[in-house]
Amino acid sequence: MNGDGRGTVIDRETLMTWARSQGVRVRVACEDWESITYETLARQPDGTSLIQRHRWVLPEPITRRRLLMTYVVGLSHEVDGAECNHVRRIVPPVLSSADEAARHDVALVAAAMVEVERRAVCGATVDNLRVYTVERAVHWRPF
């Protein structure tokens, strides 16, 4: 751990053991097709927060499958007469979903993520975001 209350844990089992000893839960902080980052937040006796993280790099066969299942979702909304665009890479919550259901699910997840991350900055909400593309990451081309 460094001086800012953040630390990186060497392995997942150590993180789980530490979380149990602190009485805190482990959550997924970040996820993409290559890795999953787990995080815990514990309040220390002096009132400060201690964040511990572990990034688990997935085995290659799983990485390949997740890349094939990942979608790129493009969303936009209007801000003061201009168009504000947001793009997110999303792995469907249910990997076995049919393509149409997966596209719907990833659009919802992407809109929720944009609202949480950007609402205070640009006013993005699930209600004002418009989905303009949902493509598999392996097929997506930015231009």
PDB file of C-alpha atoms in Angstrom:
ATOM      1  CA  MET A   1       0.000   0.000   0.000  1.00  0.00           C
ATOM      2  CA  ASN A   2       1.174   3.533  -0.693  1.00  0.00           C
ATOM      3  CA  GLY A   3       0.467   6.746   1.204  1.00  0.00           C
ATOM      4  CA  ASP A   4      -2.804   7.611  -0.558  1.00  0.00           C
ATOM      5  CA  GLY A   5      -4.814   4.730   0.928  1.00  0.00           C
ATOM      6  CA  ARG A   6      -4.643   2.555  -2.169  1.00  0.00           C
ATOM      7  CA  GLY A   7      -2.893  -0.751  -2.550  1.00  0.00           C
ATOM      8  CA  THR A   8      -2.454  -3.524  -5.035  1.00  0.00           C
ATOM      9  CA  VAL A   9      -2.768  -7.102  -3.872  1.00  0.00           C
ATOM     10  CA  ILE A  10      -0.579  -9.776  -5.447  1.00  0.00           C
ATOM     11  CA  ASP A  11      -3.275 -12.430  -5.925  1.00  0.00           C
ATOM     12  CA  ARG A  12      -7.027 -12.895  -5.714  1.00  0.00           C
ATOM     13  CA  GLU A  13      -6.957 -15.314  -2.770  1.00  0.00           C
ATOM     14  CA  THR A  14      -4.977 -12.786  -0.694  1.00  0.00           C
ATOM     15  CA  LEU A  15      -7.568 -10.130  -1.534  1.00  0.00           C
ATOM     16  CA  MET A  16     -10.447 -12.433  -0.555  1.00  0.00           C
ATOM     17  CA  THR A  17      -8.757 -13.392   2.723  1.00  0.00           C
ATOM     18  CA  TRP A  18      -8.027  -9.752   3.540  1.00  0.00           C
ATOM     19  CA  ALA A  19     -11.627  -8.749   2.729  1.00  0.00           C
ATOM     20  CA  ARG A  20     -13.028 -11.454   5.023  1.00  0.00           C
ATOM     21  CA  SER A  21     -10.732 -10.347   7.842  1.00  0.00           C
ATOM     22  CA  GLN A  22     -11.913  -6.730   7.408  1.00  0.00           C
ATOM     23  CA  GLY A  23     -15.587  -7.668   7.058  1.00  0.00           C
ATOM     24  CA  VAL A  24     -15.897  -5.986   3.648  1.00  0.00           C
ATOM     25  CA  ARG A  25     -17.127  -7.258   0.317  1.00  0.00           C
ATOM     26  CA  VAL A  26     -15.153  -7.657  -2.890  1.00  0.00           C
ATOM     27  CA  ARG A  27     -16.642  -6.009  -5.970  1.00  0.00           C
ATOM     28  CA  VAL A  28     -15.740  -5.920  -9.657  1.00  0.00           C
ATOM     29  CA  ALA A  29     -14.232  -2.474 -10.220  1.00  0.00           C
ATOM     30  CA  CYS A  30     -13.374  -2.862 -13.896  1.00  0.00           C
ATOM     31  CA  GLU A  31     -13.775  -5.565 -16.493  1.00  0.00           C
ATOM     32  CA  ASP A  32     -12.842  -6.034 -20.116  1.00  0.00           C
ATOM     33  CA  TRP A  33     -12.132  -9.006 -22.332  1.00  0.00           C
ATOM     34  CA  GLU A  34      -8.567  -9.427 -21.018  1.00  0.00           C
ATOM     35  CA  SER A  35      -8.957  -9.012 -17.277  1.00  0.00           C
ATOM     36  CA  ILE A  36     -11.153  -8.430 -14.260  1.00  0.00           C
ATOM     37  CA  THR A  37     -10.128  -5.981 -11.532  1.00  0.00           C
ATOM     38  CA  TYR A  38     -11.484  -6.755  -8.076  1.00  0.00           C
ATOM     39  CA  GLU A  39     -11.628  -4.074  -5.389  1.00  0.00           C
ATOM     40  CA  THR A  40     -12.405  -3.723  -1.698  1.00  0.00           C
ATOM     41  CA  LEU A  41     -13.015  -0.599   0.338  1.00  0.00           C
ATOM     42  CA  ALA A  42     -12.404  -0.721   4.086  1.00  0.00           C
ATOM     43  CA  ARG A  43     -12.731   2.041   6.672  1.00  0.00           C
ATOM     44  CA  GLN A  44      -9.744   2.180   8.977  1.00  0.00           C
ATOM     45  CA  PRO A  45     -10.009   2.954  12.733  1.00  0.00           C
ATOM     46  CA  ASP A  46      -8.750   6.499  12.097  1.00  0.00           C
ATOM     47  CA  GLY A  47     -11.595   7.104   9.583  1.00  0.00           C
ATOM     48  CA  THR A  48      -9.505   6.881   6.433  1.00  0.00           C
ATOM     49  CA  SER A  49     -10.414   4.569   3.575  1.00  0.00           C
ATOM     50  CA  LEU A  50      -8.192   1.759   2.396  1.00  0.00           C
ATOM     51  CA  ILE A  51      -8.750   0.480  -1.137  1.00  0.00           C
ATOM     52  CA  GLN A  52      -7.198  -2.812  -2.185  1.00  0.00           C
ATOM     53  CA  ARG A  53      -7.239  -4.006  -5.806  1.00  0.00           C
ATOM     54  CA  HIS A  54      -6.300  -7.112  -7.717  1.00  0.00           C
ATOM     55  CA  ARG A  55      -6.255  -7.340 -11.526  1.00  0.00           C
ATOM     56  CA  TRP A  56      -6.796 -10.917 -12.666  1.00  0.00           C
ATOM     57  CA  VAL A  57      -5.508 -11.489 -16.187  1.00  0.00           C
ATOM     58  CA  LEU A  58      -7.737 -14.096 -17.787  1.00  0.00           C
ATOM     59  CA  PRO A  59      -6.356 -17.223 -19.485  1.00  0.00           C
ATOM     60  CA  GLU A  60      -5.990 -16.922 -23.274  1.00  0.00           C
ATOM     61  CA  PRO A  61      -8.920 -19.214 -24.250  1.00  0.00           C
ATOM     62  CA  ILE A  62     -11.274 -17.190 -22.051  1.00  0.00           C
ATOM     63  CA  THR A  63      -9.814 -13.931 -23.355  1.00  0.00           C
ATOM     64  CA  ARG A  64     -10.453 -14.996 -26.943  1.00  0.00           C
ATOM     65  CA  ARG A  65     -14.046 -15.987 -26.172  1.00  0.00           C
ATOM     66  CA  ARG A  66     -14.749 -12.752 -24.300  1.00  0.00           C
ATOM     67  CA  LEU A  67     -13.273 -10.672 -27.131  1.00  0.00           C
ATOM     68  CA  LEU A  68     -15.575 -12.435 -29.582  1.00  0.00           C
ATOM     69  CA  MET A  69     -18.515 -11.669 -27.265  1.00  0.00           C
ATOM     70  CA  THR A  70     -17.585  -8.020 -26.531  1.00  0.00           C
ATOM     71  CA  TYR A  71     -19.617  -5.261 -28.128  1.00  0.00           C
ATOM     72  CA  VAL A  72     -18.755  -1.642 -28.839  1.00  0.00           C
ATOM     73  CA  VAL A  73     -21.700   0.591 -27.992  1.00  0.00           C
ATOM     74  CA  GLY A  74     -21.908   4.157 -29.286  1.00  0.00           C
ATOM     75  CA  LEU A  75     -24.277   6.572 -27.556  1.00  0.00           C
ATOM     76  CA  SER A  76     -24.956  10.271 -28.033  1.00  0.00           C
ATOM     77  CA  HIS A  77     -27.005  13.118 -26.587  1.00  0.00           C
ATOM     78  CA  GLU A  78     -27.359  16.831 -27.118  1.00  0.00           C
ATOM     79  CA  VAL A  79     -25.609  19.366 -24.883  1.00  0.00           C
ATOM     80  CA  ASP A  80     -26.128  23.093 -25.514  1.00  0.00           C
ATOM     81  CA  GLY A  81     -26.870  22.503 -29.194  1.00  0.00           C
ATOM     82  CA  ALA A  82     -23.879  20.213 -29.752  1.00  0.00           C
ATOM     83  CA  GLU A  83     -23.726  16.436 -29.960  1.00  0.00           C
ATOM     84  CA  CYS A  84     -21.860  14.638 -27.171  1.00  0.00           C
ATOM     85  CA  ASN A  85     -20.719  11.091 -27.991  1.00  0.00           C
ATOM     86  CA  HIS A  86     -19.767   8.239 -25.693  1.00  0.00           C
ATOM     87  CA  VAL A  87     -18.350   4.836 -26.645  1.00  0.00           C
ATOM     88  CA  ARG A  88     -18.056   1.867 -24.304  1.00  0.00           C
ATOM     89  CA  ARG A  89     -16.798  -1.704 -24.700  1.00  0.00           C
ATOM     90  CA  ILE A  90     -19.212  -4.034 -22.952  1.00  0.00           C
ATOM     91  CA  VAL A  91     -19.155  -7.768 -22.327  1.00  0.00           C
ATOM     92  CA  PRO A  92     -22.780  -8.995 -22.182  1.00  0.00           C
ATOM     93  CA  PRO A  93     -23.954  -9.920 -18.695  1.00  0.00           C
ATOM     94  CA  VAL A  94     -25.084 -13.325 -20.012  1.00  0.00           C
ATOM     95  CA  LEU A  95     -22.497 -14.756 -22.414  1.00  0.00           C
ATOM     96  CA  SER A  96     -24.902 -17.381 -23.712  1.00  0.00           C
ATOM     97  CA  SER A  97     -27.543 -14.834 -24.806  1.00  0.00           C
ATOM     98  CA  ALA A  98     -28.701 -14.728 -28.400  1.00  0.00           C
ATOM     99  CA  ASP A  99     -27.246 -11.832 -30.425  1.00  0.00           C
ATOM    100  CA  GLU A 100     -30.402  -9.702 -30.314  1.00  0.00           C
ATOM    101  CA  ALA A 101     -30.771 -10.079 -26.536  1.00  0.00           C
ATOM    102  CA  ALA A 102     -27.043  -9.428 -26.010  1.00  0.00           C
ATOM    103  CA  ARG A 103     -27.224  -6.228 -28.106  1.00  0.00           C
ATOM    104  CA  HIS A 104     -30.134  -4.996 -26.014  1.00  0.00           C
ATOM    105  CA  ASP A 105     -28.373  -5.865 -22.745  1.00  0.00           C
ATOM    106  CA  VAL A 106     -25.078  -4.192 -23.679  1.00  0.00           C
ATOM    107  CA  ALA A 107     -26.890  -1.031 -24.791  1.00  0.00           C
ATOM    108  CA  LEU A 108     -28.594  -0.816 -21.386  1.00  0.00           C
ATOM    109  CA  VAL A 109     -25.355  -1.483 -19.502  1.00  0.00           C
ATOM    110  CA  ALA A 110     -23.463   1.090 -21.592  1.00  0.00           C
ATOM    111  CA  ALA A 111     -26.127   3.761 -21.016  1.00  0.00           C
ATOM    112  CA  ALA A 112     -26.089   3.121 -17.274  1.00  0.00           C
ATOM    113  CA  MET A 113     -22.287   3.289 -17.177  1.00  0.00           C
ATOM    114  CA  VAL A 114     -22.222   6.573 -19.116  1.00  0.00           C
ATOM    115  CA  GLU A 115     -24.814   8.093 -16.787  1.00  0.00           C
ATOM    116  CA  VAL A 116     -22.857   7.091 -13.681  1.00  0.00           C
ATOM    117  CA  GLU A 117     -19.509   8.236 -15.107  1.00  0.00           C
ATOM    118  CA  ARG A 118     -20.499  11.373 -17.035  1.00  0.00           C
ATOM    119  CA  ARG A 119     -23.796  12.827 -15.773  1.00  0.00           C
ATOM    120  CA  ALA A 120     -22.085  15.496 -13.665  1.00  0.00           C
ATOM    121  CA  VAL A 121     -19.809  16.469 -16.578  1.00  0.00           C
ATOM    122  CA  CYS A 122     -22.123  16.583 -19.596  1.00  0.00           C
ATOM    123  CA  GLY A 123     -25.594  15.730 -18.316  1.00  0.00           C
ATOM    124  CA  ALA A 124     -25.763  12.254 -19.870  1.00  0.00           C
ATOM    125  CA  THR A 125     -28.658  10.176 -18.552  1.00  0.00           C
ATOM    126  CA  VAL A 126     -30.207   6.895 -19.597  1.00  0.00           C
ATOM    127  CA  ASP A 127     -33.238   8.911 -20.730  1.00  0.00           C
ATOM    128  CA  ASN A 128     -31.389  11.335 -23.013  1.00  0.00           C
ATOM    129  CA  LEU A 129     -28.820   8.934 -24.492  1.00  0.00           C
ATOM    130  CA  ARG A 130     -29.472   7.617 -27.987  1.00  0.00           C
ATOM    131  CA  VAL A 131     -27.786   4.397 -29.125  1.00  0.00           C
ATOM    132  CA  TYR A 132     -26.282   4.911 -32.576  1.00  0.00           C
ATOM    133  CA  THR A 133     -24.269   1.708 -32.898  1.00  0.00           C
ATOM    134  CA  VAL A 134     -23.919  -1.694 -31.292  1.00  0.00           C
ATOM    135  CA  GLU A 135     -21.219  -3.763 -32.998  1.00  0.00           C
ATOM    136  CA  ARG A 136     -19.127  -6.725 -32.007  1.00  0.00           C
ATOM    137  CA  ALA A 137     -15.672  -5.470 -31.049  1.00  0.00           C
ATOM    138  CA  VAL A 138     -13.966  -7.748 -33.577  1.00  0.00           C
ATOM    139  CA  HIS A 139     -15.983  -6.124 -36.410  1.00  0.00           C
ATOM    140  CA  TRP A 140     -16.035  -2.523 -35.215  1.00  0.00           C
ATOM    141  CA  ARG A 141     -14.120   0.087 -37.182  1.00  0.00           C
ATOM    142  CA  PRO A 142     -14.044   3.660 -35.884  1.00  0.00           C
ATOM    143  CA  PHE A 143     -14.098   5.248 -39.369  1.00  0.00           C
TER     144      PHE A 143
END
